[in-house]
Short mmCIF file of C-alpha atoms and ligand atoms in Angstrom, two decimals:
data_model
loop_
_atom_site.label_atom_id
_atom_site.label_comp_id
_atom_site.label_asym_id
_atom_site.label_seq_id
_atom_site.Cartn_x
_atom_site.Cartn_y
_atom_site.Cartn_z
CA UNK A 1185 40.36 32.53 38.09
CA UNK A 1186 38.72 35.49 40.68
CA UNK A 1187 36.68 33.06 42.89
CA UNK A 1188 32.55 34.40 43.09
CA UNK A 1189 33.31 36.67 45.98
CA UNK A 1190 35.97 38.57 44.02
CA UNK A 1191 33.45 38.99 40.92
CA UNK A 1192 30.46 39.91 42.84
CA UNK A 1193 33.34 43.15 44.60
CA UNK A 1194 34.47 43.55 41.35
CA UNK A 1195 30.74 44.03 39.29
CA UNK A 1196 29.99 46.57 42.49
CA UNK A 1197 33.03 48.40 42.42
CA UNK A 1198 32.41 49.14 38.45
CA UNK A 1199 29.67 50.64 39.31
CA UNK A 1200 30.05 51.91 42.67
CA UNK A 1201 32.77 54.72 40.93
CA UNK A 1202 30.65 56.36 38.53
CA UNK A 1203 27.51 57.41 41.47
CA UNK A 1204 28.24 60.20 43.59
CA UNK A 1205 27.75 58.34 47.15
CA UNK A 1206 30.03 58.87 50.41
CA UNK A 1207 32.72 56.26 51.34
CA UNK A 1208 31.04 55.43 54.56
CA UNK A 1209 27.74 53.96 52.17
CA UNK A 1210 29.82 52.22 49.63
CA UNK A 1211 31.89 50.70 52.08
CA UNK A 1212 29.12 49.21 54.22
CA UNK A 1213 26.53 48.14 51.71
CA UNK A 1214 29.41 46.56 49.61
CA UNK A 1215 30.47 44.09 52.72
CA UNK A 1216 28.29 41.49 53.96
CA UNK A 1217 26.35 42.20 57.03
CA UNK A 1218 26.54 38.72 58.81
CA UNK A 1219 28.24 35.78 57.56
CA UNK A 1220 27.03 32.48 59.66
CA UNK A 1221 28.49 29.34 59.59
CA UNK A 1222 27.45 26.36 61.17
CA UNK A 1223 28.55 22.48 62.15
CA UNK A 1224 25.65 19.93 62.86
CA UNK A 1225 25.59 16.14 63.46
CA UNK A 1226 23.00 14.34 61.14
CA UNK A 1227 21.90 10.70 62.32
CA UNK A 1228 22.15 8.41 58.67
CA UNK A 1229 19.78 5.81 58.47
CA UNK A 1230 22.08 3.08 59.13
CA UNK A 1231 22.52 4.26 62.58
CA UNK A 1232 26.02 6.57 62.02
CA UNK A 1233 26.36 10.43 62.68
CA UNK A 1234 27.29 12.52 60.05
CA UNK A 1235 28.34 15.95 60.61
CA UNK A 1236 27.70 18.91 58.20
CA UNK A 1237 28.69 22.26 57.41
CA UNK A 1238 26.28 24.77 56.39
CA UNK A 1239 25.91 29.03 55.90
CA UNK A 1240 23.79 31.54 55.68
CA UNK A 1241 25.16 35.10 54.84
CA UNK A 1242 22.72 38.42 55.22
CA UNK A 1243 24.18 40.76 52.64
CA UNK A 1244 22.04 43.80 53.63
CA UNK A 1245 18.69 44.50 54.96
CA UNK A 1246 18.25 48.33 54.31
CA UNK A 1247 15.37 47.99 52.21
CA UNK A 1248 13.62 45.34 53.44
CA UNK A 1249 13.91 41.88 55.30
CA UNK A 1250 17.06 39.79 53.90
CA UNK A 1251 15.85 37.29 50.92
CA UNK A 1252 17.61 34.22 49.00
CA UNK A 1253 17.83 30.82 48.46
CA UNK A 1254 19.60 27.69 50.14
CA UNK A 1255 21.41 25.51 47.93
CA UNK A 1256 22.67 21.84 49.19
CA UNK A 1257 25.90 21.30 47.14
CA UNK A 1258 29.40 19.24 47.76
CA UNK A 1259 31.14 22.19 46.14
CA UNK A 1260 29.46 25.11 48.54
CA UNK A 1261 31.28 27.45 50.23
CA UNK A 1262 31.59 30.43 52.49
CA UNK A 1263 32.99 32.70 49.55
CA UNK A 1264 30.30 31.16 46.93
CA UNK A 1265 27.47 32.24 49.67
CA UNK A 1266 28.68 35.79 50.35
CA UNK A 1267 28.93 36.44 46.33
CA UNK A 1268 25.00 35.34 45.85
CA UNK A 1269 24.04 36.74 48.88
CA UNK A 1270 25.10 40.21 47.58
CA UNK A 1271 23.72 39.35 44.22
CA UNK A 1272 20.32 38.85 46.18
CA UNK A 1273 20.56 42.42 47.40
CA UNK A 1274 21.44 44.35 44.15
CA UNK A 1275 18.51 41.89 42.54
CA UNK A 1276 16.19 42.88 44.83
CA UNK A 1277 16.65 46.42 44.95
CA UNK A 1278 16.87 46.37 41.07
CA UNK A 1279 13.52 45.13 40.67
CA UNK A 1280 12.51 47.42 43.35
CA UNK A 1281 11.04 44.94 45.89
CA UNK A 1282 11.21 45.45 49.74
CA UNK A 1283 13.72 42.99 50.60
CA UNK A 1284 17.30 42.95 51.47
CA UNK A 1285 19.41 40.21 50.24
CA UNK A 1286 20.88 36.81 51.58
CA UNK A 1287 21.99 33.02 50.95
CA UNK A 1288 22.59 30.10 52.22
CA UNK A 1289 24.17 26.50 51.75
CA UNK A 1290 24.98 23.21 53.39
CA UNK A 1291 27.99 20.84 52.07
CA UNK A 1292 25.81 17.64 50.88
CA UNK A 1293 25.54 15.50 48.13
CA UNK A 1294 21.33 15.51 48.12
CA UNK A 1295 21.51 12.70 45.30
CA UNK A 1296 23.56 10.59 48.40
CA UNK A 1297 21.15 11.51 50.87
CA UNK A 1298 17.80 9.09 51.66
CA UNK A 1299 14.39 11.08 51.57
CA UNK A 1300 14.73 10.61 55.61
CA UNK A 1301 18.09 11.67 56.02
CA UNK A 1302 17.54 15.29 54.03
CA UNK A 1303 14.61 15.45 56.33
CA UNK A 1304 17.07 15.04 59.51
CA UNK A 1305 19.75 17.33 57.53
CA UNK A 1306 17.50 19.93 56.69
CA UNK A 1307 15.54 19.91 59.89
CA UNK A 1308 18.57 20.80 61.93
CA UNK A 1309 19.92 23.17 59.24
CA UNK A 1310 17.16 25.21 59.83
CA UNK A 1311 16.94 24.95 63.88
CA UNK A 1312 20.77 26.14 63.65
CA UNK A 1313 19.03 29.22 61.83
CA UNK A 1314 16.07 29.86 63.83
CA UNK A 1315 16.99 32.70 65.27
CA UNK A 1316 17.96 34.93 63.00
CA UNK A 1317 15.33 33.82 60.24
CA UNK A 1318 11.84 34.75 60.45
CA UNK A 1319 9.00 36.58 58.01
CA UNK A 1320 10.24 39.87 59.14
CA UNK A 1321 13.97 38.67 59.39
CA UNK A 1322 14.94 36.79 56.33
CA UNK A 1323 12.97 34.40 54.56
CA UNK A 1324 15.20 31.42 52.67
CA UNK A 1325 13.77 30.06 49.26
CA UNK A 1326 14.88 27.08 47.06
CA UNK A 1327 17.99 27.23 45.45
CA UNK A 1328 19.87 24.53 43.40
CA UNK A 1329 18.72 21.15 45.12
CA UNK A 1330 16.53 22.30 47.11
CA UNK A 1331 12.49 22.43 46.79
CA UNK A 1332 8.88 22.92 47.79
CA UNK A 1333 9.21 19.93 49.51
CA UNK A 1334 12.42 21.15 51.91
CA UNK A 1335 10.50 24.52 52.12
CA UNK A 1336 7.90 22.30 53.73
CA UNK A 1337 9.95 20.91 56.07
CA UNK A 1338 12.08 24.38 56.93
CA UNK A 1339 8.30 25.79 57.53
CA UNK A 1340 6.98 22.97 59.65
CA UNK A 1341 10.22 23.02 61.93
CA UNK A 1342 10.23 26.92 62.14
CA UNK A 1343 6.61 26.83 63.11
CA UNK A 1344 7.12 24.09 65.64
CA UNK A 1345 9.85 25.89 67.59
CA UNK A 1346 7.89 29.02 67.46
CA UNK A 1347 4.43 27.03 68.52
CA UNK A 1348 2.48 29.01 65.70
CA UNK A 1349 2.43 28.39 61.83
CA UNK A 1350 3.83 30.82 60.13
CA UNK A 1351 4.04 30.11 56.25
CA UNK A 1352 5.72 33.46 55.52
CA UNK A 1353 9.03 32.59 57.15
CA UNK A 1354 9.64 30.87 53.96
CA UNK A 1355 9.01 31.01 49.89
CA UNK A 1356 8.85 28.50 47.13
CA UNK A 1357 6.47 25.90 48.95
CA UNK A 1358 4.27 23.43 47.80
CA UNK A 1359 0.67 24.78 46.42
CA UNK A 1360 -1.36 23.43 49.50
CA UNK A 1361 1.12 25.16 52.06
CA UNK A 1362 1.12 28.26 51.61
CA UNK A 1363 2.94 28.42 48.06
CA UNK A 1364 1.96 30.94 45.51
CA UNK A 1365 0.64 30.25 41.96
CA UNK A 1366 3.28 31.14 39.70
CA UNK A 1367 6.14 30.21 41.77
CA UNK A 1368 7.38 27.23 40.21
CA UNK A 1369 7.75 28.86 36.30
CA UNK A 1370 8.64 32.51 38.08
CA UNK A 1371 12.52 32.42 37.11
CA UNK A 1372 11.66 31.17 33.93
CA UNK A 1373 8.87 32.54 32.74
CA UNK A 1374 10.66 35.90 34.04
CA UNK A 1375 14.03 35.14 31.48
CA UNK A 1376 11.46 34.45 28.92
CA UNK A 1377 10.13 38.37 29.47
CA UNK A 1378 13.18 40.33 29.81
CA UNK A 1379 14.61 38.36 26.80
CA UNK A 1380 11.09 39.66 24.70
CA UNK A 1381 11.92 43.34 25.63
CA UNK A 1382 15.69 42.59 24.45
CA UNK A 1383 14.10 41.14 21.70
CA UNK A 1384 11.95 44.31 20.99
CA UNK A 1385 15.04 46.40 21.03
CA UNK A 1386 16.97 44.52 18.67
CA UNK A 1387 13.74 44.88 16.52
CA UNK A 1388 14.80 40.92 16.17
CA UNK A 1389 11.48 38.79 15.44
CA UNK A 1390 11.00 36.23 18.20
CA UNK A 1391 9.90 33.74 15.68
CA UNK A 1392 12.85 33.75 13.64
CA UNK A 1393 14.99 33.11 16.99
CA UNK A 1394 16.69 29.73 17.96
CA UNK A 1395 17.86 29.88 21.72
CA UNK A 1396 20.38 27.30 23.38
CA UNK A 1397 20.07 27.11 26.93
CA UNK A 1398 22.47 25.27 29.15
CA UNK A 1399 20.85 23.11 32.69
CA UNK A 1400 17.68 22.04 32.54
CA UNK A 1401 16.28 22.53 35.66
CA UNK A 1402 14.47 24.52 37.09
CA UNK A 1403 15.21 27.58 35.51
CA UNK A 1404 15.97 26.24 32.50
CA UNK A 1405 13.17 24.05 31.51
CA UNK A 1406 10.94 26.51 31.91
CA UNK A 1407 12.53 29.04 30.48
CA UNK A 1408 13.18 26.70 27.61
CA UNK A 1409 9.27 26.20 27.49
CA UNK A 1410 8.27 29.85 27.78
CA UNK A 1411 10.38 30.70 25.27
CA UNK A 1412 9.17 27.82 22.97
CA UNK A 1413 5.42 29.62 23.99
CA UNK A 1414 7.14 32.70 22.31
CA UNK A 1415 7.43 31.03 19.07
CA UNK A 1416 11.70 30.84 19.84
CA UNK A 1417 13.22 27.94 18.36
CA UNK A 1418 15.14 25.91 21.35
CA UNK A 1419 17.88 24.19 19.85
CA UNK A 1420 20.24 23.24 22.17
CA UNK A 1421 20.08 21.78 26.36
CA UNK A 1422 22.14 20.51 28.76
CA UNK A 1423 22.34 19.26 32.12
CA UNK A 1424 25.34 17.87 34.30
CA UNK A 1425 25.19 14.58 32.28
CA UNK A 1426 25.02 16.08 28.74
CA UNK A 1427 24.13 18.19 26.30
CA UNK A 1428 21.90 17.79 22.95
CA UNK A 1429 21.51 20.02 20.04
CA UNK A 1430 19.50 20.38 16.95
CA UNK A 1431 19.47 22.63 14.71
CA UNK A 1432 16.26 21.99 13.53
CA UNK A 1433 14.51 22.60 17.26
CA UNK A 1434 14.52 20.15 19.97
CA UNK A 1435 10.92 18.30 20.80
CA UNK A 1436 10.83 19.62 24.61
CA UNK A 1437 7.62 17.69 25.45
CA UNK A 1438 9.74 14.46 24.10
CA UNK A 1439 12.51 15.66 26.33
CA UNK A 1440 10.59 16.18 29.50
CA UNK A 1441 8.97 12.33 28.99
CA UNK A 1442 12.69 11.26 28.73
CA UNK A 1443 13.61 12.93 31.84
CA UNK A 1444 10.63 11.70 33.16
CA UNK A 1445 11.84 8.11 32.98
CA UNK A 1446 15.60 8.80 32.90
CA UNK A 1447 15.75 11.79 35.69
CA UNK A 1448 18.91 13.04 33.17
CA UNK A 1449 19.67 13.76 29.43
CA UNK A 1450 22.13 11.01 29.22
CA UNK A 1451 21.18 8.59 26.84
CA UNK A 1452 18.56 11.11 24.71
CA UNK A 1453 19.50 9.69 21.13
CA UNK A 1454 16.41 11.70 19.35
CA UNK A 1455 19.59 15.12 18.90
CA UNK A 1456 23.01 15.35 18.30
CA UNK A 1457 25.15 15.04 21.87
CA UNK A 1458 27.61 17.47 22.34
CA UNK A 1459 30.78 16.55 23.55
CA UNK A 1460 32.30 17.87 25.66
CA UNK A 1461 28.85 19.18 26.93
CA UNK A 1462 30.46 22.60 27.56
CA UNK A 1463 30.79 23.06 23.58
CA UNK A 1464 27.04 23.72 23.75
CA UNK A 1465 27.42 27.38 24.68
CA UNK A 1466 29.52 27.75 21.56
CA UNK A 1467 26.76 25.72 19.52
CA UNK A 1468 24.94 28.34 16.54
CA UNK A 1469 22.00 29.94 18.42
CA UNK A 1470 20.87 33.87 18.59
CA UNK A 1471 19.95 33.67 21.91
CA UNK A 1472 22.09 31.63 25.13
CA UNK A 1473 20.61 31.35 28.34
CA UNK A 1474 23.36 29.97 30.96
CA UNK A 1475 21.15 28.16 33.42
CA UNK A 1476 23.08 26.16 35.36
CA UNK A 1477 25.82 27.43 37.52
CA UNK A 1478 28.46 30.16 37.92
CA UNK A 1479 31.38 30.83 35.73
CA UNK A 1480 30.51 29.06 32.77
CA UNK A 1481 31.55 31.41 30.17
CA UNK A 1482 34.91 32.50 30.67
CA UNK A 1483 37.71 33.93 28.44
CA UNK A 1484 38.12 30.83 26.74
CA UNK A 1485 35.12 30.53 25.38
CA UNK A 1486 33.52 33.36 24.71
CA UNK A 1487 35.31 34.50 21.64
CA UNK A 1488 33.77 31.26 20.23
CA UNK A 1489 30.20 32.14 21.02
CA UNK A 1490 27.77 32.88 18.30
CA UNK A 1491 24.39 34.27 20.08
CA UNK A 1492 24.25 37.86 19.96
CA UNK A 1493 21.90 37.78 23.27
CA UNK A 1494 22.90 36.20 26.33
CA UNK A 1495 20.34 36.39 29.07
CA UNK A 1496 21.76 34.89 32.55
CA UNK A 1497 19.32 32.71 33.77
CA UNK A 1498 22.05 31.58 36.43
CA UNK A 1499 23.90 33.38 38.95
CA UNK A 1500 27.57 34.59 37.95
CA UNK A 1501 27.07 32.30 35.34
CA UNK A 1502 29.86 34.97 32.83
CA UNK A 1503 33.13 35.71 34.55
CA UNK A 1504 34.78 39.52 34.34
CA UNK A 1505 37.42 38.73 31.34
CA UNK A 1506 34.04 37.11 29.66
CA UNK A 1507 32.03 40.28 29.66
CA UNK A 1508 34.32 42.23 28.50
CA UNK A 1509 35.11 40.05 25.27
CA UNK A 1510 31.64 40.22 24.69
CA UNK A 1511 30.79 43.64 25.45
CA UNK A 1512 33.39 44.02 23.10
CA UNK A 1513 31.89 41.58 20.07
CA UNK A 1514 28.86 43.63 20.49
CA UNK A 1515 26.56 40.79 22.20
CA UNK A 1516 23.97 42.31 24.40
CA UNK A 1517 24.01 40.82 27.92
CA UNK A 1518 21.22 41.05 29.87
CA UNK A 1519 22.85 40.31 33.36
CA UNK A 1520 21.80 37.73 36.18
CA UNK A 1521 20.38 40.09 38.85
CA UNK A 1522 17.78 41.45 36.20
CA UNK A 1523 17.26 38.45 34.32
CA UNK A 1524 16.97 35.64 36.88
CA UNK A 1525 14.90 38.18 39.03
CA UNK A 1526 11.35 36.56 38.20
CA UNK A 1527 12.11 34.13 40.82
CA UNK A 1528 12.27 36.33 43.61
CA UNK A 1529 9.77 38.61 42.57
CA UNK A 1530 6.91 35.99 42.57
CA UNK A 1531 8.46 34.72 45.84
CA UNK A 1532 7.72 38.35 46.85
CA UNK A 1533 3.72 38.03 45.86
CA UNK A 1534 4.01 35.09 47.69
CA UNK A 1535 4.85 36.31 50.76
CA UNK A 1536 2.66 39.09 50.60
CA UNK A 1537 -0.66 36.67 50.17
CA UNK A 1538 0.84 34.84 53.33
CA UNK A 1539 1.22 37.85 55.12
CA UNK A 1540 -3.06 38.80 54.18
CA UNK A 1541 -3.79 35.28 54.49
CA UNK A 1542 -5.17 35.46 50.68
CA UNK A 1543 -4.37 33.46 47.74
CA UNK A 1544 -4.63 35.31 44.18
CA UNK A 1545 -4.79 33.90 40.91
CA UNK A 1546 -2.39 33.30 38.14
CA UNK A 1547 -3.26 35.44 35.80
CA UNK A 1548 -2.75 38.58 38.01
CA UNK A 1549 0.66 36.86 39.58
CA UNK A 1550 2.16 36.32 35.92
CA UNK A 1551 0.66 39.55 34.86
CA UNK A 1552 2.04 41.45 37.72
CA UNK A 1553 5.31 40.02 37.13
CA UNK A 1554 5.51 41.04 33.47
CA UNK A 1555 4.78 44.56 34.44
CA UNK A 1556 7.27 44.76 37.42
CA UNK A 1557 10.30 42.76 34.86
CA UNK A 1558 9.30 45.30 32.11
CA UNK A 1559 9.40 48.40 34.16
CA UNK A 1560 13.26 47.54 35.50
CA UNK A 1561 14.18 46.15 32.10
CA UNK A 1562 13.12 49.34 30.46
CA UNK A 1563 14.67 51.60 33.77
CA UNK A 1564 18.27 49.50 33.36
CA UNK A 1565 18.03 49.85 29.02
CA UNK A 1566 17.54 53.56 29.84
CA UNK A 1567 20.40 53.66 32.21
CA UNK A 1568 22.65 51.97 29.84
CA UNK A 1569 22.08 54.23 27.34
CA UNK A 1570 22.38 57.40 29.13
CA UNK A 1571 25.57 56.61 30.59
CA UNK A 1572 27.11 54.67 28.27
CA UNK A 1573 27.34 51.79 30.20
CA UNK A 1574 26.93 47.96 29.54
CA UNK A 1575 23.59 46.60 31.13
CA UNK A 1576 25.13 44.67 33.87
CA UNK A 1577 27.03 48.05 35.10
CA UNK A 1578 23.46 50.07 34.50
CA UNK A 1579 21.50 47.58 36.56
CA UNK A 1580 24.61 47.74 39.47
CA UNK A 1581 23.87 51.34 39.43
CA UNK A 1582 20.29 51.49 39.80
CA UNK A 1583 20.56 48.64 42.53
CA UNK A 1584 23.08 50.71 44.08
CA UNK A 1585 21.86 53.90 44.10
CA UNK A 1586 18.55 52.62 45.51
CA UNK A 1587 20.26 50.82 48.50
CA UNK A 1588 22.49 53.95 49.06
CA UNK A 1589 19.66 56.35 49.41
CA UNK A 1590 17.88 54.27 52.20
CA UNK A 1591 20.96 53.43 53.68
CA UNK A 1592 21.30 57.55 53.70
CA UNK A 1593 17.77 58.02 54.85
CA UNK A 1594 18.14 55.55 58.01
CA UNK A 1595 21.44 56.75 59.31
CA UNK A 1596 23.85 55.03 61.65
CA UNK A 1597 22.40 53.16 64.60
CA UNK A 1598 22.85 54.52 67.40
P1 NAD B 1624 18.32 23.15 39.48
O1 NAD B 1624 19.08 22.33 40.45
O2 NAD B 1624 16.85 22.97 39.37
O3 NAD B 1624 18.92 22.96 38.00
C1 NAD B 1624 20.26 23.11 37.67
C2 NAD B 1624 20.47 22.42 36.34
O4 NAD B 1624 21.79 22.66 35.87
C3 NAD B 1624 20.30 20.90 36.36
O5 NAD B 1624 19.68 20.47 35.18
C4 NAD B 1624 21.74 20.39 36.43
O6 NAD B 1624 21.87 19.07 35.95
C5 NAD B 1624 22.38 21.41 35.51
N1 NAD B 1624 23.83 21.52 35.61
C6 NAD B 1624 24.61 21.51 36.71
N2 NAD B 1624 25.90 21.62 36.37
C7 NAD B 1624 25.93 21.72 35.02
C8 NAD B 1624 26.95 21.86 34.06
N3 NAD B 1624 28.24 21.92 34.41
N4 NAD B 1624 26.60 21.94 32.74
C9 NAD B 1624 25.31 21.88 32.35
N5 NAD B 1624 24.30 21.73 33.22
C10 NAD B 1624 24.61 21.67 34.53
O7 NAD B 1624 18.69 24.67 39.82
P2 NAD B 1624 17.91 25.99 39.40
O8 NAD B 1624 17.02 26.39 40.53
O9 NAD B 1624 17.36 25.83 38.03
O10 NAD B 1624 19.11 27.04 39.40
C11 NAD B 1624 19.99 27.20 38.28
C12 NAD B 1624 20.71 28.52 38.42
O11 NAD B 1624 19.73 29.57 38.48
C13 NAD B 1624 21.56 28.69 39.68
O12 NAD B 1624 22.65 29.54 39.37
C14 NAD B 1624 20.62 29.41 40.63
O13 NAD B 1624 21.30 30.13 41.63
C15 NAD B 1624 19.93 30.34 39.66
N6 NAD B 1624 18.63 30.86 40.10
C16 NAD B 1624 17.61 30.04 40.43
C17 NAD B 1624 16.39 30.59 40.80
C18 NAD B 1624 15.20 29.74 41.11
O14 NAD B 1624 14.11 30.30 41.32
N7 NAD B 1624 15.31 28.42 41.10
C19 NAD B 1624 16.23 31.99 40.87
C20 NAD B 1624 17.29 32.79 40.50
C21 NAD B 1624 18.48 32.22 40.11
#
């Protein structure tokens, strides 16, 4: 299997050949501008030193300061970072938002880590990055197993160094620091909209809809909720301990007083449990929302999968051979840099309100992001259908072209 670096080249590359655009701009927004890696020692609470590995990779900055998450994972690596950290530019300049994109990782095992020790770990983490992050520079976010509550701590240490607060160096933070209303439900909320316009298209009634979507975190609980709002039926979840499925519609506020308790869907006995829980994506369901982690539907599986609307919640969640199956069945895929964009976009407005020192309301955050999610949805459909592309190769191209044209328009330094 092409590792995440290799599809992330690949997805440009598709693209890349059909604009007109010189060698010299392909060829340098296509590479990573800095890839950073970085070994730290970590005192454990028992007294021992630890030492971890961590990255951050700046994909490109044309447009606007580099943007993306940090993810703590055992399974992180360099390649993994470079292939979101291009992702983050493409997503960014595909919802049109002045940022560039980035990522970054440390090799942990959070659910191994005390509350104090992740303190220590990500307290050094982001002193090894302190000087080439910043609210003009490149502002990290959460990313899987990370939070508001690491945010905090990556603000508090970047504002201790620099002996001023500055909130904006960061996004995704708790309300009462600096964090934006919205933030939380943003990647959601924002699969929920793109998935209504797809909807709209399709002239397919929301309400006769059932929707299986696979994680339940972040993302995917509130995207499961959102679309629940919606009047979709959610049949089928997972997380990394199992999946559930129900054909008659899953009882999410049940679920969420499970996982309450539980902290994971092993044990829910109120569905049927799929086994193994990677069957669920092949579950009966109109609409699948992959919202856990990359390469989960692959050649194998996806002549097996029902929904005739996949919307990526995740990153790189459908691998090359995948897409093309698909593409091929006639399932409409609405790909990760559009759909999973919500996210960044509210981290955006959140910036921006740090930035004026202001704090704005929900209503005008959620309604601001519908209108900015609609606008690209409706600018990538268009592209799709003019050139006769799939939507993941019309949203490359708009991304693209965008990050071409300012790369054009600031020339080489010197
Ligand atoms: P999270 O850690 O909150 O949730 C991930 C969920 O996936 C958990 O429920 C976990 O148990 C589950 N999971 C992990 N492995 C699984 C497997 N093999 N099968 C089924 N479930 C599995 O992370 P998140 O923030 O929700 O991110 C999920 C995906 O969305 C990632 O690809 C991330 O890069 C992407 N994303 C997140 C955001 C954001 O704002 N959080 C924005 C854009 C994209």
């Amino acid at each position: 299997m092409k590792s995440s670096y290799e599809i992330a080249q690949a997805q440009f590359d598709k693209a890349a050949q059909k604009l007109h655009i010189p060698d010299w701009i392909r060829d340098s927004i296509r590479e990573p501008e800095r890839n950073l890696s970085v070994d730290f020692p970590v005192r454990m609470d028992n007294g021992e030193v630890k030492l971890f590995k961590g990255y951050r990779v700046q994909h490109n900055n044309t447009r606007g300061p580099y943007k993306g998450g940090i993810r703590f994972s055992p399974k992180v690596g360099l390649d993994e970072v470079r292939a979101l950290a291009s992702w983050m530019t493409w997503k960014t300049a595909v919802v049109d938002i002045p940022f560039g994109g980035a990522k970054g990782g440390v090799i942990c095992d959070p659910s191994k880590l005390s509350k104090t020790e992740l303190e220590r770990l990500t307290r050094r983490f982001t002193y090894e990055l302190s000087s080439i992050i910043g609210p003009d520079m490149d502002i990290p976010a959460p990313d899987v197993n990370t939070n508001a509550q690491v945010m905090a701590w990556m603000v508090d240490t970047y504002s201790m160094g620099n002996h001023k607060v500055d909130f904006a160096v960061v996004t995704g933070k708790p309300l009462f620091l600096g964090g934006s209303q919205g933030r939380e439900e943003a990647t959601g909320r924002g699969v929920t909209i793109v998935t209504m316009e797809a909807l709209k298209e399709l002239k397919l009634e929301p309400k006769k809809m059932s929707a299986v979507v696979q994680g339940y975190g972040n993302v995917g609980s509130f995207a499961s909720k959102t679309l629940a709002e919606e009047g979709v039926k959610v049949v089928g979840i997972s997380d990394a301990t199992a999946a559930i499925y129900d054909a008659k519609g899953l009882d999410l506020n049940d679920i969420d007083k499970y996982l309450k308790k539980n902290k994971v869907l092993f044990g829910y006995s109120k569905a049927q449990t799929i086994e193994p829980k990677e069957k669920l994506l092949e579950q009966p369901c109109d609409i699948l929302v992959p919202a856990a982690i990359e390469n989960q539907i692959t050649k194998e599986n996806a002549p097996n999968i029902k929904a005739k609307l996949i919307v990526e919640g995740a990153n790189g969640p459908t691998t090359p051979e995948a897409d093309e199956i698909l593409n091929q069945k006639g399932v409409l895929i609405i790909p990760d840099i559009l759909a999973n964009a919500g996210g960044v976009t509210v981290s955006y407005y959140e910036w921006v309100q740090n930035l004026q020192r202001e704090q704005w309301e929900y209503d005008c955050i959620i309604a601001k992001l519908k209108k900015k999610l609609v606008k690209a949805y409706g600018e990538v459909s268009q592209m799709s259908r003019v050139e006769k592309v799939d939507m993941r190769t019309a949203a490359y191209m708009i991304a693209i072209r965008r990050v071409a044209d300012a790369t054009e328009a600031r020339g080489i330094f010197p």
